Amino acid sequence: MEKAIIFNIQRYSLHDGGGIRTVVFFKGCPLRCPWCSNPESQSFTAEMIRKERLCTKCSSSSVYECRVDPEYCPTGALEILGKEYTVKEVLEEVKKDIVFYETTGGGVTLSGGEPLSQGIFVIELLKELKKLGINTAVETTGMGSFDIINQVADNVDTFLWDFKIMDKIRSLEIVHADVELMKSNFEKLMKKSSTVKVIPRLPLIPGYTSDKSNIKDIIDFIVPFGIKEVHLLPFHQYGSSKYKALGQDYILKDTKPLIKDEIEVVQNYIQSRGITAVIGGN
Ligand code: SF4
């Protein structure tokens, strides 16, 4: 049976799709966005984190130099992120909240990392969720094979599709993504006869994605496909402590979020192009 490496199954989420949702976070991503708020999602293998606030430095000044087993950490500061699950095991978890999905119009969102990187498992899981009548969403960068995207589209209700940097060279340099592949996959998906809902999401990252020219390039690209709604995801610093826990540098640690007026400029521009721009999405 197919297995996937997952680092979190978060219940009672009010984000990433409508209603109360369970979000399944897949480990592993081919991109390296410097603003990533889930840096623990990037590696395809399990890894250990050290929570600074719980660490009493009992055995070494740096856990990365010693070989402490999380089981023997007296304060619970050490944790292994990433565990293999079967489809059945994920279903057992998500079924616990089926009553909330029914009463709130919620469901299950597959996130990451990049779920398409574990596409065969994702397709199997979506088929089972469909049999149970559970609403589903997949958050993706669109970076995967179209064969997988095509099969996901046949089994999911909504794609939450991230648009990051549209310039080919900057995209490769900054997030390590071939934007032409993403664009080609999006185009094929939009031309496919399907009932799947596609919502583009635009992370607004100062100095990287939120400049006028990048936003215009994204809107120019999606307008011909009849897109009526996008979600704007303003930059935040919620992920910064995770870089420390992983022992990694966070190059955006001093970056300030956009102010309300700056976000509204982007929102107004997009709305002037005939597209509803929801800040934060849901
Ligand atoms: S695509 Fe998402 S998970 Fe991957 S590096 Fe970028 S922000 Fe992080």
PDB file of C-alpha atoms and ligand atoms in Angstrom:
ATOM      1  CA  MET A   1       0.000   0.000   0.000  1.00  0.00           C
ATOM      2  CA  GLU A   2       1.153   3.514  -0.841  1.00  0.00           C
ATOM      3  CA  LYS A   3       2.594   5.530   2.066  1.00  0.00           C
ATOM      4  CA  ALA A   4       3.370   9.220   2.418  1.00  0.00           C
ATOM      5  CA  ILE A   5       5.518  11.247   4.753  1.00  0.00           C
ATOM      6  CA  ILE A   6       3.380  13.776   6.609  1.00  0.00           C
ATOM      7  CA  PHE A   7       4.508  16.218   9.293  1.00  0.00           C
ATOM      8  CA  ASN A   8       1.228  17.440  10.720  1.00  0.00           C
ATOM      9  CA  ILE A   9      -2.490  16.721  10.627  1.00  0.00           C
ATOM     10  CA  GLN A  10      -4.057  19.893  11.947  1.00  0.00           C
ATOM     11  CA  ARG A  11      -7.670  19.707  13.106  1.00  0.00           C
ATOM     12  CA  TYR A  12     -10.172  22.580  13.475  1.00  0.00           C
ATOM     13  CA  SER A  13      -8.492  24.872  10.949  1.00  0.00           C
ATOM     14  CA  LEU A  14     -10.476  27.863   9.696  1.00  0.00           C
ATOM     15  CA  HIS A  15      -8.057  28.566   6.840  1.00  0.00           C
ATOM     16  CA  ASP A  16      -7.206  26.975   3.517  1.00  0.00           C
ATOM     17  CA  GLY A  17     -10.731  26.276   2.262  1.00  0.00           C
ATOM     18  CA  GLY A  18     -14.241  26.941   3.616  1.00  0.00           C
ATOM     19  CA  GLY A  19     -15.701  25.870   6.996  1.00  0.00           C
ATOM     20  CA  ILE A  20     -13.877  23.874   9.659  1.00  0.00           C
ATOM     21  CA  ARG A  21     -11.148  21.866   8.016  1.00  0.00           C
ATOM     22  CA  THR A  22      -8.531  19.263   8.743  1.00  0.00           C
ATOM     23  CA  VAL A  23      -5.277  20.192   7.037  1.00  0.00           C
ATOM     24  CA  VAL A  24      -2.881  17.387   6.120  1.00  0.00           C
ATOM     25  CA  PHE A  25       0.657  18.713   5.703  1.00  0.00           C
ATOM     26  CA  PHE A  26       2.807  16.622   3.344  1.00  0.00           C
ATOM     27  CA  LYS A  27       6.540  16.751   3.807  1.00  0.00           C
ATOM     28  CA  GLY A  28       8.772  17.686   0.898  1.00  0.00           C
ATOM     29  CA  CYS A  29       8.794  20.532  -1.579  1.00  0.00           C
ATOM     30  CA  PRO A  30      10.819  21.071  -4.771  1.00  0.00           C
ATOM     31  CA  LEU A  31      10.763  24.849  -4.180  1.00  0.00           C
ATOM     32  CA  ARG A  32      12.837  26.892  -1.752  1.00  0.00           C
ATOM     33  CA  CYS A  33      10.861  30.080  -1.128  1.00  0.00           C
ATOM     34  CA  PRO A  34      12.979  32.204   1.229  1.00  0.00           C
ATOM     35  CA  TRP A  35       9.764  33.378   2.958  1.00  0.00           C
ATOM     36  CA  CYS A  36       8.408  29.850   3.511  1.00  0.00           C
ATOM     37  CA  SER A  37       6.405  29.802   6.753  1.00  0.00           C
ATOM     38  CA  ASN A  38       6.664  26.008   6.949  1.00  0.00           C
ATOM     39  CA  PRO A  39      10.409  25.403   6.540  1.00  0.00           C
ATOM     40  CA  GLU A  40       9.949  22.029   8.223  1.00  0.00           C
ATOM     41  CA  SER A  41       7.952  21.043   5.133  1.00  0.00           C
ATOM     42  CA  GLN A  42      10.785  21.448   2.649  1.00  0.00           C
ATOM     43  CA  SER A  43      12.893  18.341   3.251  1.00  0.00           C
ATOM     44  CA  PHE A  44      11.473  15.028   2.050  1.00  0.00           C
ATOM     45  CA  THR A  45      12.774  13.196   5.116  1.00  0.00           C
ATOM     46  CA  ALA A  46      11.947  13.303   8.824  1.00  0.00           C
ATOM     47  CA  GLU A  47      14.022  15.801  10.806  1.00  0.00           C
ATOM     48  CA  MET A  48      14.512  16.871  14.385  1.00  0.00           C
ATOM     49  CA  ILE A  49      13.627  20.284  15.750  1.00  0.00           C
ATOM     50  CA  ARG A  50      14.547  21.893  19.063  1.00  0.00           C
ATOM     51  CA  LYS A  51      12.000  24.245  20.641  1.00  0.00           C
ATOM     52  CA  GLU A  52      14.095  27.026  22.122  1.00  0.00           C
ATOM     53  CA  ARG A  53      11.569  27.996  24.806  1.00  0.00           C
ATOM     54  CA  LEU A  54      11.520  24.460  26.250  1.00  0.00           C
ATOM     55  CA  CYS A  55      15.244  23.701  25.947  1.00  0.00           C
ATOM     56  CA  THR A  56      17.206  23.899  29.209  1.00  0.00           C
ATOM     57  CA  LYS A  57      20.466  23.085  27.386  1.00  0.00           C
ATOM     58  CA  CYS A  58      20.825  20.102  29.665  1.00  0.00           C
ATOM     59  CA  SER A  59      23.224  18.061  27.586  1.00  0.00           C
ATOM     60  CA  SER A  60      24.941  20.403  25.154  1.00  0.00           C
ATOM     61  CA  SER A  61      24.852  24.010  24.072  1.00  0.00           C
ATOM     62  CA  SER A  62      23.774  22.818  20.631  1.00  0.00           C
ATOM     63  CA  VAL A  63      21.548  19.824  20.100  1.00  0.00           C
ATOM     64  CA  TYR A  64      22.789  19.676  16.540  1.00  0.00           C
ATOM     65  CA  GLU A  65      26.211  18.753  17.826  1.00  0.00           C
ATOM     66  CA  CYS A  66      25.039  16.076  20.230  1.00  0.00           C
ATOM     67  CA  ARG A  67      22.949  12.980  19.569  1.00  0.00           C
ATOM     68  CA  VAL A  68      20.000  13.323  21.920  1.00  0.00           C
ATOM     69  CA  ASP A  69      17.073  11.030  21.301  1.00  0.00           C
ATOM     70  CA  PRO A  70      13.786  13.023  21.619  1.00  0.00           C
ATOM     71  CA  GLU A  71      12.493  10.190  23.780  1.00  0.00           C
ATOM     72  CA  TYR A  72      15.064  11.079  26.441  1.00  0.00           C
ATOM     73  CA  CYS A  73      14.614  14.865  26.252  1.00  0.00           C
ATOM     74  CA  PRO A  74      13.331  15.743  29.751  1.00  0.00           C
ATOM     75  CA  THR A  75      11.439  18.884  28.667  1.00  0.00           C
ATOM     76  CA  GLY A  76       9.928  17.761  25.367  1.00  0.00           C
ATOM     77  CA  ALA A  77      12.005  20.384  23.533  1.00  0.00           C
ATOM     78  CA  LEU A  78      13.070  17.895  20.871  1.00  0.00           C
ATOM     79  CA  GLU A  79      10.630  16.579  18.322  1.00  0.00           C
ATOM     80  CA  ILE A  80      10.907  14.516  15.156  1.00  0.00           C
ATOM     81  CA  LEU A  81       8.849  16.028  12.350  1.00  0.00           C
ATOM     82  CA  GLY A  82       7.685  13.685   9.616  1.00  0.00           C
ATOM     83  CA  LYS A  83       6.068  10.284   9.917  1.00  0.00           C
ATOM     84  CA  GLU A  84       4.916   7.714   7.378  1.00  0.00           C
ATOM     85  CA  TYR A  85       1.175   7.267   7.042  1.00  0.00           C
ATOM     86  CA  THR A  86      -0.979   4.931   4.985  1.00  0.00           C
ATOM     87  CA  VAL A  87      -4.157   6.266   3.349  1.00  0.00           C
ATOM     88  CA  LYS A  88      -6.153   4.297   5.936  1.00  0.00           C
ATOM     89  CA  GLU A  89      -4.306   5.990   8.806  1.00  0.00           C
ATOM     90  CA  VAL A  90      -4.956   9.475   7.410  1.00  0.00           C
ATOM     91  CA  LEU A  91      -8.618   8.600   6.881  1.00  0.00           C
ATOM     92  CA  GLU A  92      -8.926   7.467  10.504  1.00  0.00           C
ATOM     93  CA  GLU A  93      -7.677  10.882  11.630  1.00  0.00           C
ATOM     94  CA  VAL A  94      -9.792  13.003   9.327  1.00  0.00           C
ATOM     95  CA  LYS A  95     -12.969  11.001   9.941  1.00  0.00           C
ATOM     96  CA  LYS A  96     -12.908  12.139  13.593  1.00  0.00           C
ATOM     97  CA  ASP A  97     -14.178  15.551  12.468  1.00  0.00           C
ATOM     98  CA  ILE A  98     -16.678  14.490   9.838  1.00  0.00           C
ATOM     99  CA  VAL A  99     -19.536  16.014  11.861  1.00  0.00           C
ATOM    100  CA  PHE A 100     -17.847  19.451  11.722  1.00  0.00           C
ATOM    101  CA  TYR A 101     -17.374  19.218   7.950  1.00  0.00           C
ATOM    102  CA  GLU A 102     -21.074  18.497   7.549  1.00  0.00           C
ATOM    103  CA  THR A 103     -22.284  21.301   9.830  1.00  0.00           C
ATOM    104  CA  THR A 104     -19.876  24.037   8.665  1.00  0.00           C
ATOM    105  CA  GLY A 105     -19.355  23.268   4.990  1.00  0.00           C
ATOM    106  CA  GLY A 106     -15.760  22.311   5.785  1.00  0.00           C
ATOM    107  CA  GLY A 107     -13.634  19.392   4.708  1.00  0.00           C
ATOM    108  CA  VAL A 108     -10.060  18.289   4.225  1.00  0.00           C
ATOM    109  CA  THR A 109      -7.225  20.345   2.740  1.00  0.00           C
ATOM    110  CA  LEU A 110      -4.014  18.718   1.525  1.00  0.00           C
ATOM    111  CA  SER A 111      -1.099  21.082   2.010  1.00  0.00           C
ATOM    112  CA  GLY A 112       2.634  20.979   2.564  1.00  0.00           C
ATOM    113  CA  GLY A 113       5.253  21.196   1.320  1.00  0.00           C
ATOM    114  CA  GLU A 114       4.019  20.280  -2.131  1.00  0.00           C
ATOM    115  CA  PRO A 115       1.353  17.539  -2.082  1.00  0.00           C
ATOM    116  CA  LEU A 116       1.896  16.833  -5.803  1.00  0.00           C
ATOM    117  CA  SER A 117       5.338  15.484  -4.912  1.00  0.00           C
ATOM    118  CA  GLN A 118       3.554  12.540  -3.262  1.00  0.00           C
ATOM    119  CA  GLY A 119       0.933  12.511  -5.991  1.00  0.00           C
ATOM    120  CA  ILE A 120       0.010   8.806  -6.154  1.00  0.00           C
ATOM    121  CA  PHE A 121      -0.817   8.810  -2.437  1.00  0.00           C
ATOM    122  CA  VAL A 122      -2.707  12.106  -2.777  1.00  0.00           C
ATOM    123  CA  ILE A 123      -4.869  10.684  -5.588  1.00  0.00           C
ATOM    124  CA  GLU A 124      -5.639   7.520  -3.569  1.00  0.00           C
ATOM    125  CA  LEU A 125      -6.529   9.619  -0.522  1.00  0.00           C
ATOM    126  CA  LEU A 126      -8.747  11.993  -2.530  1.00  0.00           C
ATOM    127  CA  LYS A 127     -10.641   9.052  -4.042  1.00  0.00           C
ATOM    128  CA  GLU A 128     -11.383   7.684  -0.558  1.00  0.00           C
ATOM    129  CA  LEU A 129     -12.459  11.124   0.730  1.00  0.00           C
ATOM    130  CA  LYS A 130     -14.745  11.469  -2.269  1.00  0.00           C
ATOM    131  CA  LYS A 131     -16.389   8.139  -1.456  1.00  0.00           C
ATOM    132  CA  LEU A 132     -17.118   9.537   2.030  1.00  0.00           C
ATOM    133  CA  GLY A 133     -18.609  12.709   0.515  1.00  0.00           C
ATOM    134  CA  ILE A 134     -15.985  14.935   2.172  1.00  0.00           C
ATOM    135  CA  ASN A 135     -15.179  18.264   0.488  1.00  0.00           C
ATOM    136  CA  THR A 136     -11.497  18.498  -0.474  1.00  0.00           C
ATOM    137  CA  ALA A 137      -8.945  21.146  -1.425  1.00  0.00           C
ATOM    138  CA  VAL A 138      -5.316  20.850  -2.522  1.00  0.00           C
ATOM    139  CA  GLU A 139      -2.804  23.657  -2.004  1.00  0.00           C
ATOM    140  CA  THR A 140      -0.194  23.514  -4.708  1.00  0.00           C
ATOM    141  CA  THR A 141       2.558  25.378  -6.471  1.00  0.00           C
ATOM    142  CA  GLY A 142       1.592  23.583  -9.679  1.00  0.00           C
ATOM    143  CA  MET A 143       5.084  22.155  -9.838  1.00  0.00           C
ATOM    144  CA  GLY A 144       4.580  18.536 -10.788  1.00  0.00           C
ATOM    145  CA  SER A 145       3.688  16.335 -13.719  1.00  0.00           C
ATOM    146  CA  PHE A 146       0.449  17.206 -15.510  1.00  0.00           C
ATOM    147  CA  ASP A 147      -0.520  13.543 -15.410  1.00  0.00           C
ATOM    148  CA  ILE A 148      -0.741  13.808 -11.602  1.00  0.00           C
ATOM    149  CA  ILE A 149      -2.494  17.214 -11.706  1.00  0.00           C
ATOM    150  CA  ASN A 150      -5.011  15.783 -14.163  1.00  0.00           C
ATOM    151  CA  GLN A 151      -5.892  12.892 -11.853  1.00  0.00           C
ATOM    152  CA  VAL A 152      -6.013  15.178  -8.814  1.00  0.00           C
ATOM    153  CA  ALA A 153      -8.416  17.441 -10.735  1.00  0.00           C
ATOM    154  CA  ASP A 154     -10.739  14.460 -11.298  1.00  0.00           C
ATOM    155  CA  ASN A 155     -10.972  13.822  -7.564  1.00  0.00           C
ATOM    156  CA  VAL A 156     -10.696  17.171  -5.751  1.00  0.00           C
ATOM    157  CA  ASP A 157     -13.207  20.003  -5.270  1.00  0.00           C
ATOM    158  CA  THR A 158     -10.805  22.971  -5.174  1.00  0.00           C
ATOM    159  CA  PHE A 159      -7.257  23.781  -6.194  1.00  0.00           C
ATOM    160  CA  LEU A 160      -5.621  26.588  -4.175  1.00  0.00           C
ATOM    161  CA  TRP A 161      -2.890  27.394  -6.696  1.00  0.00           C
ATOM    162  CA  ASP A 162       0.035  29.583  -5.628  1.00  0.00           C
ATOM    163  CA  PHE A 163       1.511  32.156  -7.995  1.00  0.00           C
ATOM    164  CA  LYS A 164       4.884  33.394  -6.813  1.00  0.00           C
ATOM    165  CA  ILE A 165       7.440  34.971  -9.170  1.00  0.00           C
ATOM    166  CA  MET A 166       6.520  35.232 -12.867  1.00  0.00           C
ATOM    167  CA  ASP A 167       9.913  36.254 -14.240  1.00  0.00           C
ATOM    168  CA  LYS A 168      11.622  33.067 -15.441  1.00  0.00           C
ATOM    169  CA  ILE A 169      15.143  33.936 -14.272  1.00  0.00           C
ATOM    170  CA  ARG A 170      14.113  35.406 -10.893  1.00  0.00           C
ATOM    171  CA  SER A 171      11.831  32.442 -10.253  1.00  0.00           C
ATOM    172  CA  LEU A 172      14.656  29.979 -10.857  1.00  0.00           C
ATOM    173  CA  GLU A 173      17.140  31.993  -8.802  1.00  0.00           C
ATOM    174  CA  ILE A 174      14.884  32.798  -5.852  1.00  0.00           C
ATOM    175  CA  VAL A 175      12.409  29.929  -5.419  1.00  0.00           C
ATOM    176  CA  HIS A 176      14.111  27.289  -7.620  1.00  0.00           C
ATOM    177  CA  ALA A 177      10.965  26.905  -9.727  1.00  0.00           C
ATOM    178  CA  ASP A 178      10.527  26.625 -13.485  1.00  0.00           C
ATOM    179  CA  VAL A 179       7.664  29.083 -13.854  1.00  0.00           C
ATOM    180  CA  GLU A 180       7.091  27.964 -17.459  1.00  0.00           C
ATOM    181  CA  LEU A 181       6.191  24.466 -16.199  1.00  0.00           C
ATOM    182  CA  MET A 182       3.775  25.971 -13.665  1.00  0.00           C
ATOM    183  CA  LYS A 183       2.171  28.139 -16.362  1.00  0.00           C
ATOM    184  CA  SER A 184       1.863  25.247 -18.791  1.00  0.00           C
ATOM    185  CA  ASN A 185       0.240  23.032 -16.100  1.00  0.00           C
ATOM    186  CA  PHE A 186      -2.198  25.811 -15.172  1.00  0.00           C
ATOM    187  CA  GLU A 187      -3.134  26.350 -18.805  1.00  0.00           C
ATOM    188  CA  LYS A 188      -3.738  22.609 -19.373  1.00  0.00           C
ATOM    189  CA  LEU A 189      -5.842  22.437 -16.201  1.00  0.00           C
ATOM    190  CA  MET A 190      -7.973  25.409 -17.218  1.00  0.00           C
ATOM    191  CA  LYS A 191      -8.538  23.919 -20.674  1.00  0.00           C
ATOM    192  CA  LYS A 192      -9.574  20.563 -19.214  1.00  0.00           C
ATOM    193  CA  SER A 193     -13.280  19.915 -19.048  1.00  0.00           C
ATOM    194  CA  SER A 194     -13.723  19.691 -15.306  1.00  0.00           C
ATOM    195  CA  THR A 195     -15.879  20.931 -12.459  1.00  0.00           C
ATOM    196  CA  VAL A 196     -12.866  21.613 -10.231  1.00  0.00           C
ATOM    197  CA  LYS A 197     -12.723  25.135  -8.756  1.00  0.00           C
ATOM    198  CA  VAL A 198      -9.358  26.868  -9.151  1.00  0.00           C
ATOM    199  CA  ILE A 199      -8.419  29.759  -6.857  1.00  0.00           C
ATOM    200  CA  PRO A 200      -5.065  31.455  -7.528  1.00  0.00           C
ATOM    201  CA  ARG A 201      -3.292  32.583  -4.362  1.00  0.00           C
ATOM    202  CA  LEU A 202      -0.727  35.368  -4.338  1.00  0.00           C
ATOM    203  CA  PRO A 203       1.713  35.553  -1.429  1.00  0.00           C
ATOM    204  CA  LEU A 204       2.564  39.249  -1.001  1.00  0.00           C
ATOM    205  CA  ILE A 205       6.237  39.227  -0.029  1.00  0.00           C
ATOM    206  CA  PRO A 206       8.017  42.606   0.068  1.00  0.00           C
ATOM    207  CA  GLY A 207      11.054  42.616  -2.208  1.00  0.00           C
ATOM    208  CA  TYR A 208      10.071  39.339  -3.899  1.00  0.00           C
ATOM    209  CA  THR A 209       6.486  39.068  -5.162  1.00  0.00           C
ATOM    210  CA  SER A 210       4.411  42.114  -4.214  1.00  0.00           C
ATOM    211  CA  ASP A 211       5.870  44.607  -6.729  1.00  0.00           C
ATOM    212  CA  LYS A 212       3.542  46.084  -9.311  1.00  0.00           C
ATOM    213  CA  SER A 213       5.222  44.400 -12.249  1.00  0.00           C
ATOM    214  CA  ASN A 214       4.993  40.869 -10.788  1.00  0.00           C
ATOM    215  CA  ILE A 215       1.355  41.350  -9.772  1.00  0.00           C
ATOM    216  CA  LYS A 216       0.539  42.671 -13.258  1.00  0.00           C
ATOM    217  CA  ASP A 217       2.256  39.660 -14.872  1.00  0.00           C
ATOM    218  CA  ILE A 218       0.191  37.274 -12.733  1.00  0.00           C
ATOM    219  CA  ILE A 219      -3.078  39.039 -13.514  1.00  0.00           C
ATOM    220  CA  ASP A 220      -2.251  39.296 -17.244  1.00  0.00           C
ATOM    221  CA  PHE A 221      -1.663  35.538 -17.215  1.00  0.00           C
ATOM    222  CA  ILE A 222      -4.843  34.497 -15.368  1.00  0.00           C
ATOM    223  CA  VAL A 223      -7.387  36.947 -16.859  1.00  0.00           C
ATOM    224  CA  PRO A 224      -7.780  35.044 -20.176  1.00  0.00           C
ATOM    225  CA  PHE A 225      -8.835  31.936 -18.235  1.00  0.00           C
ATOM    226  CA  GLY A 226     -11.876  33.706 -16.777  1.00  0.00           C
ATOM    227  CA  ILE A 227     -10.617  33.625 -13.176  1.00  0.00           C
ATOM    228  CA  LYS A 228     -13.038  35.584 -10.976  1.00  0.00           C
ATOM    229  CA  GLU A 229     -11.412  35.336  -7.526  1.00  0.00           C
ATOM    230  CA  VAL A 230      -7.909  35.334  -6.080  1.00  0.00           C
ATOM    231  CA  HIS A 231      -6.660  35.161  -2.501  1.00  0.00           C
ATOM    232  CA  LEU A 232      -3.968  37.529  -1.265  1.00  0.00           C
ATOM    233  CA  LEU A 233      -1.636  36.123   1.390  1.00  0.00           C
ATOM    234  CA  PRO A 234       0.243  39.019   3.043  1.00  0.00           C
ATOM    235  CA  PHE A 235       3.714  38.270   4.419  1.00  0.00           C
ATOM    236  CA  HIS A 236       3.962  37.515   8.150  1.00  0.00           C
ATOM    237  CA  GLN A 237       6.679  36.434  10.541  1.00  0.00           C
ATOM    238  CA  TYR A 238       4.823  33.491  12.122  1.00  0.00           C
ATOM    239  CA  GLY A 239       7.306  30.984  10.718  1.00  0.00           C
ATOM    240  CA  SER A 240      10.472  32.676  11.947  1.00  0.00           C
ATOM    241  CA  SER A 241      10.851  30.646  15.167  1.00  0.00           C
ATOM    242  CA  LYS A 242      10.687  27.449  13.109  1.00  0.00           C
ATOM    243  CA  TYR A 243      13.936  28.334  11.295  1.00  0.00           C
ATOM    244  CA  LYS A 244      15.642  28.651  14.665  1.00  0.00           C
ATOM    245  CA  ALA A 245      14.162  25.331  15.802  1.00  0.00           C
ATOM    246  CA  LEU A 246      15.578  23.688  12.670  1.00  0.00           C
ATOM    247  CA  GLY A 247      18.965  25.351  13.111  1.00  0.00           C
ATOM    248  CA  GLN A 248      18.554  27.279   9.826  1.00  0.00           C
ATOM    249  CA  ASP A 249      19.131  30.919   8.908  1.00  0.00           C
ATOM    250  CA  TYR A 250      16.029  32.927   8.049  1.00  0.00           C
ATOM    251  CA  ILE A 251      16.987  35.633   5.593  1.00  0.00           C
ATOM    252  CA  LEU A 252      13.671  37.496   5.923  1.00  0.00           C
ATOM    253  CA  LYS A 253      13.887  37.822   9.700  1.00  0.00           C
ATOM    254  CA  ASP A 254      14.067  41.646   9.473  1.00  0.00           C
ATOM    255  CA  THR A 255      11.507  42.032   6.665  1.00  0.00           C
ATOM    256  CA  LYS A 256       8.475  44.066   7.687  1.00  0.00           C
ATOM    257  CA  PRO A 257       4.989  42.995   6.555  1.00  0.00           C
ATOM    258  CA  LEU A 258       3.229  45.287   4.071  1.00  0.00           C
ATOM    259  CA  ILE A 259       1.066  47.939   5.703  1.00  0.00           C
ATOM    260  CA  LYS A 260      -2.710  47.948   5.165  1.00  0.00           C
ATOM    261  CA  ASP A 261      -2.546  50.711   2.530  1.00  0.00           C
ATOM    262  CA  GLU A 262       0.046  48.799   0.489  1.00  0.00           C
ATOM    263  CA  ILE A 263      -2.096  45.669   0.525  1.00  0.00           C
ATOM    264  CA  GLU A 264      -5.114  47.723  -0.541  1.00  0.00           C
ATOM    265  CA  VAL A 265      -3.188  49.116  -3.524  1.00  0.00           C
ATOM    266  CA  VAL A 266      -2.650  45.547  -4.752  1.00  0.00           C
ATOM    267  CA  GLN A 267      -6.244  44.602  -3.971  1.00  0.00           C
ATOM    268  CA  ASN A 268      -7.660  47.641  -5.791  1.00  0.00           C
ATOM    269  CA  TYR A 269      -5.481  47.011  -8.840  1.00  0.00           C
ATOM    270  CA  ILE A 270      -6.654  43.383  -9.088  1.00  0.00           C
ATOM    271  CA  GLN A 271     -10.287  44.392  -8.605  1.00  0.00           C
ATOM    272  CA  SER A 272      -9.867  47.012 -11.359  1.00  0.00           C
ATOM    273  CA  ARG A 273      -9.043  44.075 -13.636  1.00  0.00           C
ATOM    274  CA  GLY A 274     -12.430  42.450 -12.864  1.00  0.00           C
ATOM    275  CA  ILE A 275     -11.213  39.918 -10.276  1.00  0.00           C
ATOM    276  CA  THR A 276     -12.322  39.778  -6.628  1.00  0.00           C
ATOM    277  CA  ALA A 277      -9.245  39.853  -4.404  1.00  0.00           C
ATOM    278  CA  VAL A 278      -9.892  38.370  -0.959  1.00  0.00           C
ATOM    279  CA  ILE A 279      -7.261  39.244   1.630  1.00  0.00           C
ATOM    280  CA  GLY A 280      -6.225  36.069   3.402  1.00  0.00           C
ATOM    281  CA  GLY A 281      -8.773  33.926   1.586  1.00  0.00           C
ATOM    282  CA  ASN A 282     -10.345  31.247   3.740  1.00  0.00           C
TER     283      ASN A 282
HETATM  284  S1  SF4 B   1       6.324  26.296  -2.180  1.00  0.00           S
HETATM  285 FE1  SF4 B   1       5.435  26.548  -0.164  1.00  0.00          FE
HETATM  286  S2  SF4 B   1       6.287  24.866   1.051  1.00  0.00           S
HETATM  287 FE2  SF4 B   1       7.530  25.051  -0.788  1.00  0.00          FE
HETATM  288  S3  SF4 B   1       9.187  26.373  -0.197  1.00  0.00           S
HETATM  289 FE3  SF4 B   1       7.625  27.685  -1.115  1.00  0.00          FE
HETATM  290  S4  SF4 B   1       6.371  28.399   0.573  1.00  0.00           S
HETATM  291 FE4  SF4 B   1       7.564  26.636   1.339  1.00  0.00          FE
END
